[in-house]
Amino acid sequence: MDGGPKKGLALIGFSLLCLKMVASAKTAPEIPTIDQAYSKISNSITVEWATVPGATSYLLTAKDGDTVIETTVANSPGTVSGLKAATLYQITVSSISAAGRSQASPPTQAKTVLAAPVLEVSSPSSDSILVQWEAVYMATGFSVSIMRANGLGRIWKENTTNTTLTFTSLDAGTLYTIKAYAWNANGTPGDDSTCNQRTSPRAPADIQVSFDSGALAASVSWAPTEGASNYTALARSDSSQLSCSTASSGCTISSLRCGTEYLISVSASNDAGSSRSASAGTLKTIACAPGRVTIQEDPPGHLSVSWSNVDLGDYYVAFVKSDDGLEVHCNTSLPRCDFPSECGFTYFISVFAYNKAGQSPLGDVFNYTTAPCCPSDINPVLVSSDRVEMVWSPVRGAELYETRAADGFNVVECNDTAPACTLSALECDTKYNITVYSFSEARGSNTSCASRFITTAPCSPEIQSISKDAFSAIHVHWRSRNQGATCTVTARGEEGLYRCSSSGQACALGGLPCGSLFSVTAVAETQAGRSLPSYSVPLETVPCCPAGLTVTQVTQSVVNVSWTVGTGALTYVTVLASHTGQSQCRTHQNHCLLGCVTCGVNYTVALKAISATGLTADCAYQRYASSACCPLGVKLYRLGPHGIRVDWRAARGSATYSADLHGSKGIFTCSPSAGLSFCDVTEIPCGDVYTVMVSPVAETGLKLTFCPKKIYSVTCSGSTLGMGLSQTLV
């Protein structure tokens, strides 16, 4: 019994230990232990620690006062970035697993290194580079090194507490790499900064200059310089400066001035700057063209050309070329030359100055024209009532031609540079004295030219009236003040042209078609030419009568008159006249209905064709007899068992009649014997209703169908007809 309680306590303790082990298997990983923390870059700190079993990642924390920056990494070592340079941070590490995150490790202090200096570099000369930078926080000194960018040659390294440093004795035009960093009071270096800088080039050598006198340009060439990316050639004079730039070993300076001495120099440059200028000596350009050129013809046949002296001109040559292609020149050191000249020529004169560089540019080209000659072979190519067109051959020296026409009272002039002239606004049928003068600005007009006489064409007639005689001839009367002129009248229309001529004041146009419109003009003609046509006068002939007319009886008192279209007619008036009266209609069509016509009467048919302007043609046609009158009192009588007699009372006048009976069993017709007013139908079925119409028969044999109709019922018993249904139809 003594050992029982002890064994129970041991069992309980063992159970608690097992529970502790199970709970421990589900807790967060262990706390890492930091081995070291250090900074190699000014914005980060690297941390190293022992690996924690079961940890899948780690949380790095850097704290600076209230600022905390965290970074999660997979394993050691890890880096915290985004920090401030030269700053002391508290560094901790926590391990992370699926069960959770451990507590932070004991903090470790680490300080970021100094920031890299921000460099500004330049090359003040071809063998030096100047390095400058701003002060770096917490820095006590700086280390700057330089070497060729291609890695060849030695490395220069300088330590300084200043913020500027110059490297000398460098190669010209060479690209160098500069590296600099700062250190703190403990001598710990900070971030480094690297940049490239090229030294400026040396001045070009072996400069050659050639001059193009025609283009007024200097071509400058040189030997290439190490490291130069561009070259500038400069031409400087007392009053101007010109240059050209290129990346090659030569360029051309354009737009140089004549008569000028230039100092030529060349400099090389690259992105570092320019070299000093290397002089190539002086350049003298060609002389300028002589100015103030004067030309005089004194006496006639002798030209004297003079000019002013020019700078850098050694001698002069004057050229004189006439407009026939002949050229002469003179060579002199004096500012004057003399030449022979001829009348009627234009001379073109130019003067050049010469020196060792060549010929001066072409200056102004002067022209001098001697007195022009008179025009000859003047020919009038057109003579009208109010103008004369003339042409002639060009003459030497003439810049302008002045033509004058005088009739004793007035003068008409025209000036033109062409060898032709049109004198306008002249009087018709008038004799003019015409002269053509040659003219030049330098010499004026040659007033010794001969004249000739020309008479203008006759004046246009004026049509006074147009009349028509009894024989349908058209007489045209005009007024004209021409002497000895023949006048021709023309009527122009769609049907063609019709003419008549006379030397008097009127003529007759015959054969003009009816219904036509014409434009009538008159033209006068003499040996000098033809006048302009007169103002046109419209002429309208009367409309044409229709070629055919037809009268058709429509009813006993109405006829239809139709006709063909008459050319030129717009309106028609038709009249039927007899002793009983007349009937009339007015229409724009080619037919009309006339009422109130009396049957059995002879009529006269008349038609008037009227144009749009009211011209009327009276057209007469043959007589027309109206149709016979319809009979009266039409009755039917039985003739035996199968016969019927149709009886009527004839109207006035003699006429031939025909009777028609229309029934369901057929149509039955009969005609009376001469002089009778009845006729018989011998065989006609009874027991039917018949429509009966008795109508006159025209001379052509045509039955008129407008007479009244009657309906009779024919029975098959009794001795009379019409006892049943009987009705008259109109």
XYZ file of C-alpha atoms in Angstrom:
730
model
C 0.000 0.000 0.000
C 2.985 2.228 0.521
C 3.961 2.172 -3.197
C 0.460 2.779 -4.581
C 0.283 6.592 -4.427
C 3.776 7.002 -5.869
C 2.924 4.882 -8.882
C -0.252 6.951 -9.440
C 1.695 10.211 -9.360
C 4.228 8.853 -11.815
C 1.481 7.893 -14.208
C -0.054 11.368 -14.022
C 3.291 12.989 -14.686
C 3.919 10.849 -17.705
C 0.502 11.777 -19.130
C 1.214 15.499 -18.663
C 4.524 15.092 -20.466
C 2.796 13.443 -23.446
C 0.220 16.211 -23.579
C 3.003 18.810 -23.516
C 4.754 17.109 -26.446
C 1.494 17.022 -28.526
C 0.807 20.695 -27.839
C 4.422 21.571 -28.673
C 4.089 19.979 -32.125
C 1.390 22.602 -33.098
C 3.108 25.834 -31.832
C 5.035 28.542 -33.879
C 8.694 27.918 -34.937
C 11.649 28.913 -32.866
C 13.047 32.442 -32.649
C 15.982 32.923 -35.049
C 19.363 34.126 -33.845
C 21.068 36.873 -35.892
C 24.692 36.083 -36.719
C 25.521 39.469 -38.287
C 23.961 42.526 -40.019
C 25.904 44.822 -42.357
C 25.422 47.420 -45.143
C 27.244 47.531 -48.495
C 24.737 49.739 -50.286
C 23.480 52.980 -48.853
C 19.790 52.039 -49.123
C 19.903 48.441 -47.740
C 21.177 46.205 -44.879
C 21.969 42.502 -45.292
C 21.204 40.124 -42.355
C 22.557 36.604 -41.738
C 21.042 34.104 -39.184
C 20.938 30.380 -38.341
C 18.240 28.377 -40.100
C 15.217 27.495 -37.942
C 13.763 23.960 -38.387
C 10.260 24.009 -39.851
C 10.446 27.673 -40.917
C 9.210 28.342 -44.498
C 10.171 32.072 -44.613
C 11.487 34.910 -42.462
C 10.358 38.431 -41.711
C 13.159 41.035 -41.604
C 12.391 44.280 -39.768
C 14.439 47.496 -39.790
C 13.374 50.237 -37.373
C 14.566 53.838 -37.236
C 12.604 55.697 -34.594
C 8.988 55.557 -35.734
C 9.897 54.276 -39.178
C 9.587 50.520 -39.666
C 10.420 48.704 -42.901
C 9.656 44.970 -43.252
C 10.712 42.435 -45.865
C 9.871 38.728 -46.187
C 12.624 36.429 -47.514
C 12.868 32.663 -48.076
C 16.153 32.009 -46.263
C 19.363 33.526 -44.933
C 20.945 35.863 -45.871
C 18.202 38.452 -46.509
C 18.262 42.131 -47.417
C 16.056 44.990 -46.270
C 15.888 47.738 -48.942
C 14.429 51.208 -49.160
C 16.514 52.540 -46.243
C 18.114 55.949 -45.709
C 21.841 56.334 -46.193
C 24.173 56.733 -43.166
C 21.373 55.813 -40.731
C 21.460 53.439 -37.692
C 18.672 50.797 -37.711
C 17.436 48.163 -35.159
C 17.322 44.844 -37.041
C 15.166 41.839 -35.976
C 14.234 38.512 -37.644
C 11.091 36.388 -37.128
C 10.617 32.877 -38.510
C 7.369 31.904 -40.227
C 5.768 28.489 -40.766
C 2.311 27.083 -41.403
C 1.714 27.079 -37.614
C 2.398 30.812 -37.315
C 5.181 33.329 -36.761
C 7.762 33.325 -34.003
C 8.607 36.253 -31.819
C 11.229 38.695 -33.116
C 14.829 37.876 -32.463
C 16.873 40.045 -30.113
C 17.607 43.291 -32.043
C 20.927 43.926 -33.675
C 22.119 47.408 -34.703
C 23.410 48.070 -38.228
C 24.121 51.323 -40.033
C 23.715 51.972 -43.787
C 26.802 53.169 -45.623
C 27.186 56.684 -47.045
C 25.340 57.704 -50.226
C 27.239 57.897 -53.514
C 28.373 61.385 -54.568
C 26.435 62.882 -57.520
C 29.141 63.742 -60.064
C 29.325 66.605 -62.532
C 32.221 66.227 -64.974
C 33.575 68.401 -67.764
C 36.724 68.818 -69.857
C 38.040 72.374 -69.613
C 40.948 71.568 -71.942
C 42.054 68.786 -74.253
C 44.278 67.193 -71.503
C 42.165 67.657 -68.345
C 38.858 66.607 -66.743
C 37.172 68.504 -63.896
C 35.106 66.419 -61.407
C 32.647 68.168 -59.065
C 30.018 66.915 -56.580
C 27.783 68.024 -53.776
C 28.687 67.314 -50.101
C 27.569 63.862 -48.848
C 25.885 63.493 -45.430
C 28.276 62.104 -42.705
C 31.168 61.977 -45.201
C 34.657 62.987 -43.979
C 36.506 62.342 -47.246
C 36.221 61.226 -50.851
C 38.105 58.891 -53.145
C 38.077 59.613 -56.941
C 39.718 57.443 -59.610
C 39.972 57.797 -63.426
C 41.024 55.489 -66.240
C 40.505 55.030 -69.977
C 37.059 53.673 -70.744
C 38.608 50.914 -72.861
C 40.590 49.652 -69.836
C 44.016 50.384 -71.333
C 46.617 52.395 -69.460
C 47.018 53.240 -65.796
C 44.469 54.244 -63.162
C 44.752 57.586 -61.369
C 43.285 57.710 -57.874
C 43.026 60.741 -55.611
C 41.689 61.168 -52.038
C 40.375 64.537 -50.969
C 38.169 66.244 -48.460
C 37.079 68.847 -51.060
C 34.103 68.571 -53.439
C 36.099 69.242 -56.620
C 39.097 67.595 -58.262
C 40.938 68.101 -61.603
C 42.831 65.352 -63.445
C 45.511 66.656 -65.826
C 48.016 65.243 -68.330
C 45.251 63.235 -69.987
C 45.080 62.218 -73.632
C 43.080 64.543 -75.902
C 39.799 63.345 -77.368
C 39.787 60.204 -75.197
C 36.854 58.707 -73.307
C 37.559 58.204 -69.566
C 35.604 56.446 -66.795
C 35.454 58.308 -63.440
C 34.514 56.503 -60.187
C 34.030 58.197 -56.794
C 32.802 57.305 -53.282
C 32.737 58.904 -49.828
C 33.893 57.475 -46.468
C 32.865 58.263 -42.929
C 34.877 58.967 -39.788
C 35.544 55.233 -39.352
C 36.914 55.013 -42.871
C 33.983 52.934 -44.048
C 33.423 53.518 -47.776
C 29.940 54.327 -49.076
C 28.238 53.721 -52.398
C 30.290 54.549 -55.483
C 29.209 56.650 -58.467
C 30.515 56.065 -61.993
C 30.311 58.203 -65.151
C 32.128 58.671 -68.481
C 33.683 61.853 -69.827
C 35.655 62.520 -72.995
C 38.422 65.103 -73.155
C 38.029 67.834 -75.761
C 40.038 67.319 -78.997
C 43.245 68.997 -80.138
C 43.165 71.660 -82.831
C 43.216 70.260 -86.417
C 46.505 70.276 -88.361
C 47.589 70.221 -92.026
C 44.846 72.679 -93.094
C 44.397 73.202 -96.861
C 42.251 75.956 -98.488
C 41.050 76.140 -102.133
C 38.833 78.888 -103.616
C 35.988 78.463 -106.150
C 35.635 81.829 -107.874
C 32.417 80.892 -109.713
C 30.573 79.848 -106.559
C 32.315 82.349 -104.250
C 33.098 79.474 -101.870
C 36.230 78.224 -100.042
C 36.842 74.466 -99.631
C 38.777 73.812 -96.395
C 40.281 70.391 -95.501
C 42.435 69.108 -92.564
C 43.860 65.991 -90.938
C 41.380 64.245 -88.570
C 41.889 64.798 -84.822
C 41.526 62.040 -82.188
C 38.149 62.106 -80.432
C 36.663 64.929 -82.532
C 33.012 64.490 -83.494
C 32.646 67.788 -85.369
C 34.785 70.424 -87.061
C 34.084 74.086 -87.759
C 35.883 76.109 -90.428
C 35.648 79.899 -89.981
C 36.247 82.714 -92.479
C 36.531 86.098 -90.756
C 36.830 89.517 -92.408
C 36.692 93.044 -91.065
C 32.936 93.207 -91.597
C 31.590 89.652 -91.553
C 32.101 86.090 -90.383
C 31.086 82.880 -92.202
C 31.517 79.239 -91.231
C 30.752 75.635 -92.105
C 30.573 72.538 -89.867
C 31.052 68.841 -90.602
C 31.903 65.512 -88.998
C 34.342 64.667 -91.806
C 37.745 66.138 -92.665
C 36.571 68.969 -94.912
C 33.724 71.396 -95.673
C 32.904 74.355 -97.906
C 32.312 77.915 -96.720
C 29.739 79.458 -99.073
C 28.430 82.965 -99.731
C 31.824 84.655 -99.498
C 31.885 88.262 -100.571
C 33.773 89.446 -103.612
C 36.614 91.916 -103.127
C 37.210 90.743 -99.522
C 40.208 89.334 -97.649
C 39.369 86.562 -95.113
C 41.319 84.932 -92.230
C 40.657 81.146 -92.337
C 40.776 78.985 -89.161
C 39.534 75.512 -88.126
C 38.531 74.126 -84.700
C 37.524 70.615 -83.586
C 34.840 69.753 -81.040
C 33.106 66.876 -79.320
C 30.617 66.537 -76.469
C 33.313 67.810 -74.075
C 33.880 71.101 -75.890
C 35.975 72.718 -78.609
C 39.663 72.890 -79.314
C 41.504 76.110 -79.917
C 41.309 77.473 -83.470
C 44.115 76.618 -85.878
C 44.852 79.357 -88.437
C 45.212 78.541 -92.150
C 46.275 82.018 -93.273
C 44.419 84.562 -95.407
C 42.280 84.187 -98.529
C 41.660 86.924 -101.118
C 38.431 86.478 -103.113
C 37.781 87.646 -106.662
C 37.081 91.320 -107.253
C 33.492 92.543 -107.402
C 31.915 93.453 -110.706
C 32.632 97.070 -111.654
C 29.762 99.468 -110.886
C 28.510 102.827 -112.092
C 28.757 101.730 -115.724
C 27.801 104.520 -118.140
C 27.255 104.282 -121.909
C 27.222 107.194 -124.314
C 26.806 107.441 -128.102
C 28.673 110.567 -129.035
C 28.983 111.073 -131.908
C 26.551 108.577 -133.576
C 28.399 105.415 -134.548
C 30.698 105.588 -131.520
C 29.966 103.969 -128.131
C 31.952 104.992 -125.045
C 31.726 102.651 -121.986
C 33.154 103.710 -118.581
C 33.005 102.299 -115.003
C 34.404 102.770 -111.489
C 37.516 101.055 -110.083
C 36.972 98.130 -107.644
C 38.993 96.694 -104.708
C 41.366 93.807 -105.522
C 40.896 94.420 -109.288
C 44.129 94.130 -111.317
C 42.652 94.751 -114.824
C 39.285 94.944 -116.655
C 37.616 93.405 -119.717
C 34.518 94.985 -121.309
C 32.269 92.911 -123.613
C 29.851 94.420 -126.151
C 27.438 92.069 -127.963
C 24.950 93.235 -130.597
C 21.581 91.583 -131.120
C 22.809 89.949 -134.336
C 25.231 87.817 -132.287
C 28.453 89.715 -133.014
C 30.585 90.273 -129.892
C 33.708 92.395 -129.363
C 35.736 93.153 -126.213
C 38.583 95.270 -124.944
C 41.239 94.539 -122.244
C 42.478 97.511 -120.217
C 43.762 98.573 -116.845
C 41.836 101.844 -117.257
C 38.149 102.284 -116.377
C 37.077 103.035 -120.002
C 36.670 101.425 -123.466
C 35.426 102.683 -126.891
C 33.475 100.670 -129.529
C 31.945 101.334 -132.991
C 28.115 101.161 -133.317
C 25.452 100.970 -136.044
C 21.901 102.345 -136.423
C 19.015 100.107 -135.497
C 20.973 97.770 -133.201
C 20.642 96.910 -129.521
C 23.966 96.360 -127.728
C 24.385 94.345 -124.513
C 27.360 95.520 -122.443
C 29.033 93.861 -119.450
C 32.288 94.630 -117.610
C 34.440 92.196 -115.539
C 37.341 92.766 -113.148
C 40.189 90.203 -112.821
C 42.860 89.280 -110.227
C 44.817 86.145 -109.315
C 41.673 84.542 -107.817
C 39.858 84.778 -111.145
C 37.064 86.684 -112.859
C 34.603 88.868 -110.967
C 30.923 87.866 -110.838
C 28.654 88.986 -113.623
C 27.384 92.420 -112.790
C 24.500 94.252 -114.374
C 24.169 93.694 -118.122
C 23.396 97.005 -119.789
C 21.735 97.490 -123.132
C 21.913 100.455 -125.446
C 19.692 100.851 -128.503
C 20.560 103.131 -131.389
C 17.864 104.961 -133.338
C 15.348 102.470 -134.869
C 14.566 102.192 -138.561
C 11.163 102.895 -140.138
C 8.816 99.923 -140.688
C 8.225 98.825 -144.272
C 5.825 96.434 -146.075
C 2.834 97.674 -144.068
C -0.171 95.518 -145.035
C -3.799 95.982 -143.952
C -5.020 92.456 -143.151
C -8.528 93.524 -142.157
C -10.546 96.609 -142.978
C -13.986 96.938 -141.381
C -16.403 99.767 -140.777
C -14.760 100.944 -137.558
C -11.277 99.408 -137.469
C -8.211 98.587 -139.530
C -5.804 95.770 -138.642
C -2.265 96.103 -140.037
C 0.957 94.062 -139.845
C 4.541 94.714 -140.892
C 7.977 93.183 -140.529
C 9.905 93.986 -137.332
C 12.681 96.564 -137.660
C 15.989 96.773 -135.827
C 16.041 98.778 -132.652
C 12.262 99.233 -132.350
C 10.897 98.616 -128.876
C 7.492 100.095 -129.657
C 5.465 100.994 -132.724
C 3.219 104.047 -132.825
C 0.450 104.028 -135.461
C -1.535 107.165 -136.298
C -4.624 107.493 -138.509
C -5.822 110.997 -139.494
C -8.915 111.932 -141.539
C -8.246 115.673 -141.569
C -10.266 116.347 -138.432
C -9.487 113.617 -135.912
C -6.423 111.469 -135.058
C -6.580 107.873 -133.769
C -3.430 106.292 -132.247
C -2.334 102.872 -131.061
C 1.002 101.824 -129.513
C 2.261 98.231 -129.352
C 5.517 96.343 -129.012
C 4.387 93.834 -131.652
C 4.692 94.591 -135.400
C 0.906 94.831 -135.689
C -1.788 97.307 -134.795
C -5.560 97.481 -134.711
C -6.923 101.001 -135.154
C -10.411 101.024 -133.666
C -13.164 103.601 -133.149
C -12.741 104.788 -136.737
C -15.492 106.376 -138.806
C -17.101 104.110 -141.384
C -16.774 104.876 -145.114
C -13.935 107.361 -144.378
C -10.486 107.825 -145.993
C -7.558 107.870 -143.482
C -3.885 108.841 -143.811
C -2.071 106.112 -141.752
C 1.587 106.264 -140.615
C 3.595 103.744 -138.533
C 6.508 105.119 -136.484
C 9.214 103.043 -134.784
C 10.092 103.986 -131.221
C 12.684 103.169 -128.541
C 12.944 104.593 -125.037
C 16.530 105.601 -125.605
C 16.024 107.339 -128.963
C 12.291 108.138 -129.196
C 10.294 108.038 -132.473
C 11.691 108.066 -135.969
C 9.513 110.771 -137.551
C 10.765 110.257 -141.120
C 8.550 107.212 -141.826
C 6.215 107.295 -144.871
C 2.388 107.117 -144.749
C -0.387 105.494 -146.860
C -4.149 105.996 -147.420
C -6.795 103.442 -146.401
C -10.612 103.778 -146.625
C -12.776 102.024 -144.025
C -15.641 99.695 -144.937
C -19.127 101.186 -145.450
C -21.501 102.006 -142.616
C -24.188 99.550 -141.573
C -27.584 100.253 -143.185
C -30.590 100.938 -140.993
C -33.755 99.009 -141.896
C -36.647 101.462 -141.909
C -39.638 99.246 -142.656
C -40.860 95.920 -144.037
C -44.065 95.763 -146.077
C -46.069 93.238 -148.161
C -47.620 93.903 -151.529
C -50.653 92.359 -153.194
C -48.506 89.636 -154.749
C -47.166 88.469 -151.346
C -43.695 89.923 -151.997
C -41.872 91.325 -148.954
C -40.366 94.800 -149.512
C -37.521 95.890 -147.231
C -36.647 99.609 -147.027
C -33.415 100.935 -145.469
C -31.442 104.122 -144.944
C -27.692 104.376 -145.741
C -25.182 107.228 -145.946
C -22.566 105.265 -147.922
C -21.333 106.407 -151.311
C -21.580 103.861 -154.157
C -22.495 100.936 -151.867
C -24.604 97.901 -152.767
C -26.917 96.674 -150.032
C -27.833 92.999 -149.563
C -30.854 92.051 -147.418
C -30.918 88.571 -145.846
C -33.938 86.886 -144.230
C -32.723 84.023 -142.062
C -35.079 81.389 -140.681
C -35.493 77.690 -140.120
C -36.583 77.288 -143.736
C -33.285 78.729 -145.003
C -31.882 82.021 -146.298
C -33.623 84.421 -148.686
C -31.768 87.399 -150.182
C -32.243 90.421 -152.326
C -29.782 93.188 -153.321
C -29.987 96.755 -154.556
C -27.815 99.847 -154.905
C -30.831 101.946 -153.962
C -32.842 102.118 -150.749
C -35.131 99.041 -151.046
C -35.436 95.520 -152.464
C -38.090 92.771 -152.535
C -37.852 89.314 -150.966
C -39.893 86.685 -152.788
C -40.831 83.072 -152.157
C -40.895 83.251 -148.359
C -42.845 80.274 -146.953
C -45.978 80.822 -144.885
C -46.022 80.270 -141.131
C -42.324 81.075 -140.693
C -40.227 83.423 -138.562
C -37.279 85.283 -140.050
C -34.568 87.620 -138.835
C -33.958 90.304 -141.467
C -30.594 92.116 -141.701
C -28.929 94.361 -144.266
C -25.237 94.620 -145.207
C -23.593 97.299 -147.356
C -20.567 96.543 -149.567
C -18.009 98.696 -151.406
C -14.509 98.150 -152.756
C -13.196 98.858 -149.232
C -15.114 95.918 -147.751
C -18.380 94.914 -146.152
C -20.174 96.699 -143.359
C -21.351 95.075 -140.177
C -24.911 93.735 -140.439
C -27.666 96.097 -139.443
C -29.721 95.458 -136.372
C -32.017 92.559 -137.148
C -35.732 93.106 -137.619
C -38.119 90.175 -136.999
C -40.381 89.127 -139.859
C -43.310 86.753 -139.526
C -45.241 85.411 -142.485
C -48.949 84.612 -142.210
C -49.809 81.104 -140.984
C -50.278 78.340 -143.534
C -53.840 77.199 -144.311
C -54.505 73.606 -143.289
C -54.010 71.217 -146.168
C -57.313 69.391 -145.625
C -60.671 69.954 -143.917
C -63.358 67.374 -143.095
C -66.977 67.970 -141.999
C -68.747 65.085 -140.253
C -72.452 65.064 -139.247
C -72.655 64.131 -135.564
C -76.398 64.695 -134.974
C -79.118 66.278 -137.049
C -78.091 69.737 -135.761
C -74.407 69.207 -134.845
C -71.413 68.725 -137.154
C -67.735 68.109 -136.332
C -65.225 70.086 -138.410
C -61.588 68.838 -138.354
C -58.519 69.908 -140.275
C -54.771 69.329 -140.510
C -52.392 71.576 -138.566
C -51.401 74.771 -140.335
C -47.740 75.786 -139.884
C -47.449 78.895 -137.724
C -51.089 78.840 -136.639
C -51.968 78.920 -132.936
C -55.716 79.669 -133.091
C -58.405 78.636 -135.619
C -61.823 80.170 -136.296
C -64.339 77.946 -138.182
C -67.556 79.368 -139.727
C -70.499 77.514 -141.366
C -72.745 80.003 -143.171
C -75.998 79.606 -145.104
C -79.152 81.572 -145.895
C -80.551 80.405 -142.573
C -77.681 81.825 -140.538
C -74.194 80.820 -139.480
C -72.406 78.790 -136.799
C -68.884 79.610 -135.537
C -66.265 78.237 -133.125
C -62.777 79.426 -132.021
C -60.203 76.877 -130.796
C -56.485 76.075 -130.323
C -57.132 72.486 -131.446
C -57.497 71.117 -134.972
C -61.208 70.298 -134.656
C -64.417 71.715 -133.180
C -68.163 70.998 -132.912
C -70.658 73.393 -134.532
C -74.290 73.335 -133.381
C -77.563 74.863 -134.585
C -77.065 73.326 -138.036
C -80.250 73.100 -140.126
C -80.777 69.766 -141.811
C -81.007 69.594 -145.567
C -79.288 72.997 -146.132
C -76.156 73.887 -148.158
C -73.447 75.629 -146.140
C -70.222 77.503 -146.962
C -67.267 76.343 -144.814
C -64.615 79.024 -143.961
C -61.507 78.696 -141.741
C -59.154 81.359 -140.401
C -55.624 80.401 -139.219
C -54.248 82.930 -136.694
C -50.632 83.102 -135.398
C -49.548 83.905 -131.841
C -48.957 87.522 -132.855
C -52.377 87.874 -134.547
C -51.430 87.402 -138.221
C -54.446 85.839 -139.960
C -54.774 83.658 -143.053
C -58.299 83.404 -144.596
C -58.754 79.873 -145.898
C -61.732 78.996 -148.196
C -62.985 75.427 -148.715
C -65.758 73.636 -150.685
C -69.400 73.895 -149.789
C -71.041 71.453 -147.366
C -74.607 70.163 -147.458
C -76.054 69.163 -144.116
C -77.776 65.808 -143.812
C -81.425 65.332 -144.728
C -83.971 65.748 -141.971
C -85.221 62.710 -140.062
C -88.790 61.616 -141.081
C -91.813 62.188 -138.873
C -94.840 60.007 -137.925
C -93.196 56.615 -138.287
C -95.899 53.849 -138.073
C -96.128 50.105 -138.730
C -99.060 48.242 -140.465
C -99.707 44.480 -140.945
C -99.611 43.165 -144.478
C -101.077 39.720 -144.272
C -99.907 37.144 -141.795
C -96.145 37.699 -142.344
C -95.778 41.208 -143.759
C -95.305 44.666 -142.272
C -95.447 48.108 -143.852
C -93.348 50.932 -142.413
C -94.880 54.319 -143.120
C -93.568 57.844 -142.400
C -93.973 61.447 -143.316
C -90.952 62.939 -145.094
C -89.486 66.242 -143.863
C -88.693 69.143 -146.155
C -86.497 68.526 -149.084
C -86.002 65.438 -151.092
C -84.095 62.572 -149.480
C -83.646 58.855 -149.724
C -84.637 56.896 -146.639
C -84.060 53.411 -145.268
C -86.049 51.568 -142.551
C -84.385 49.130 -140.120
C -86.236 46.777 -137.724
C -84.112 45.156 -135.053
C -85.609 42.190 -133.149
C -84.388 39.169 -131.236
C -84.966 37.000 -134.317
C -83.085 39.156 -136.754
C -82.620 42.525 -138.464
C -84.982 43.461 -141.285
C -84.434 46.358 -143.729
C -86.484 47.938 -146.470
C -86.157 50.979 -148.740
C -89.003 52.805 -150.487
C -89.454 53.183 -154.184
C -88.734 56.589 -155.673
C -91.157 59.249 -154.521
C -92.799 57.063 -151.838
C -92.728 57.482 -148.063
C -93.226 53.849 -147.066
C -91.663 50.464 -147.639
C -92.686 46.850 -146.930
C -91.036 43.931 -145.118
C -92.775 40.867 -146.549
C -91.393 38.207 -144.220
C -91.037 39.076 -140.530
C -91.665 36.820 -137.493
C -94.511 37.817 -135.210
C -94.509 37.520 -131.470
C -91.373 39.738 -131.085
C -90.445 43.279 -130.029
C -88.799 45.409 -132.736
C -86.760 48.640 -132.590
C -87.659 50.658 -135.655
C -85.596 53.563 -137.070
C -86.147 55.331 -140.387
C -83.101 57.417 -141.357
C -81.908 59.375 -144.397
C -79.244 57.844 -146.599
C -76.342 60.076 -147.610
C -75.099 60.344 -151.191
C -72.220 58.106 -150.209
C -74.668 55.407 -149.173
C -73.978 55.847 -145.476
C -76.998 55.639 -143.211
C -77.304 58.333 -140.594
C -77.814 56.824 -137.164
C -79.007 59.763 -135.126
C -82.783 59.687 -136.023
C -85.288 58.706 -133.271
C -86.039 55.047 -132.642
C -89.425 53.450 -131.770
C -90.167 50.062 -130.197
C -93.159 47.999 -131.373
C -94.494 44.680 -130.122
C -95.701 42.510 -133.019
C -98.312 39.962 -131.897
C -99.402 36.902 -133.795
C -103.169 37.661 -133.704
C -105.301 40.616 -134.746
C -105.346 42.719 -137.854
C -103.316 45.680 -136.641
C -99.885 46.162 -135.153
C -98.825 48.248 -132.277
C -101.709 47.323 -130.105
C -99.326 45.929 -127.536
C -96.128 47.591 -126.189
C -95.190 50.653 -128.165
C -92.512 53.211 -127.165
C -90.553 55.830 -128.978
C -86.821 56.031 -128.117
C -84.895 59.258 -128.656
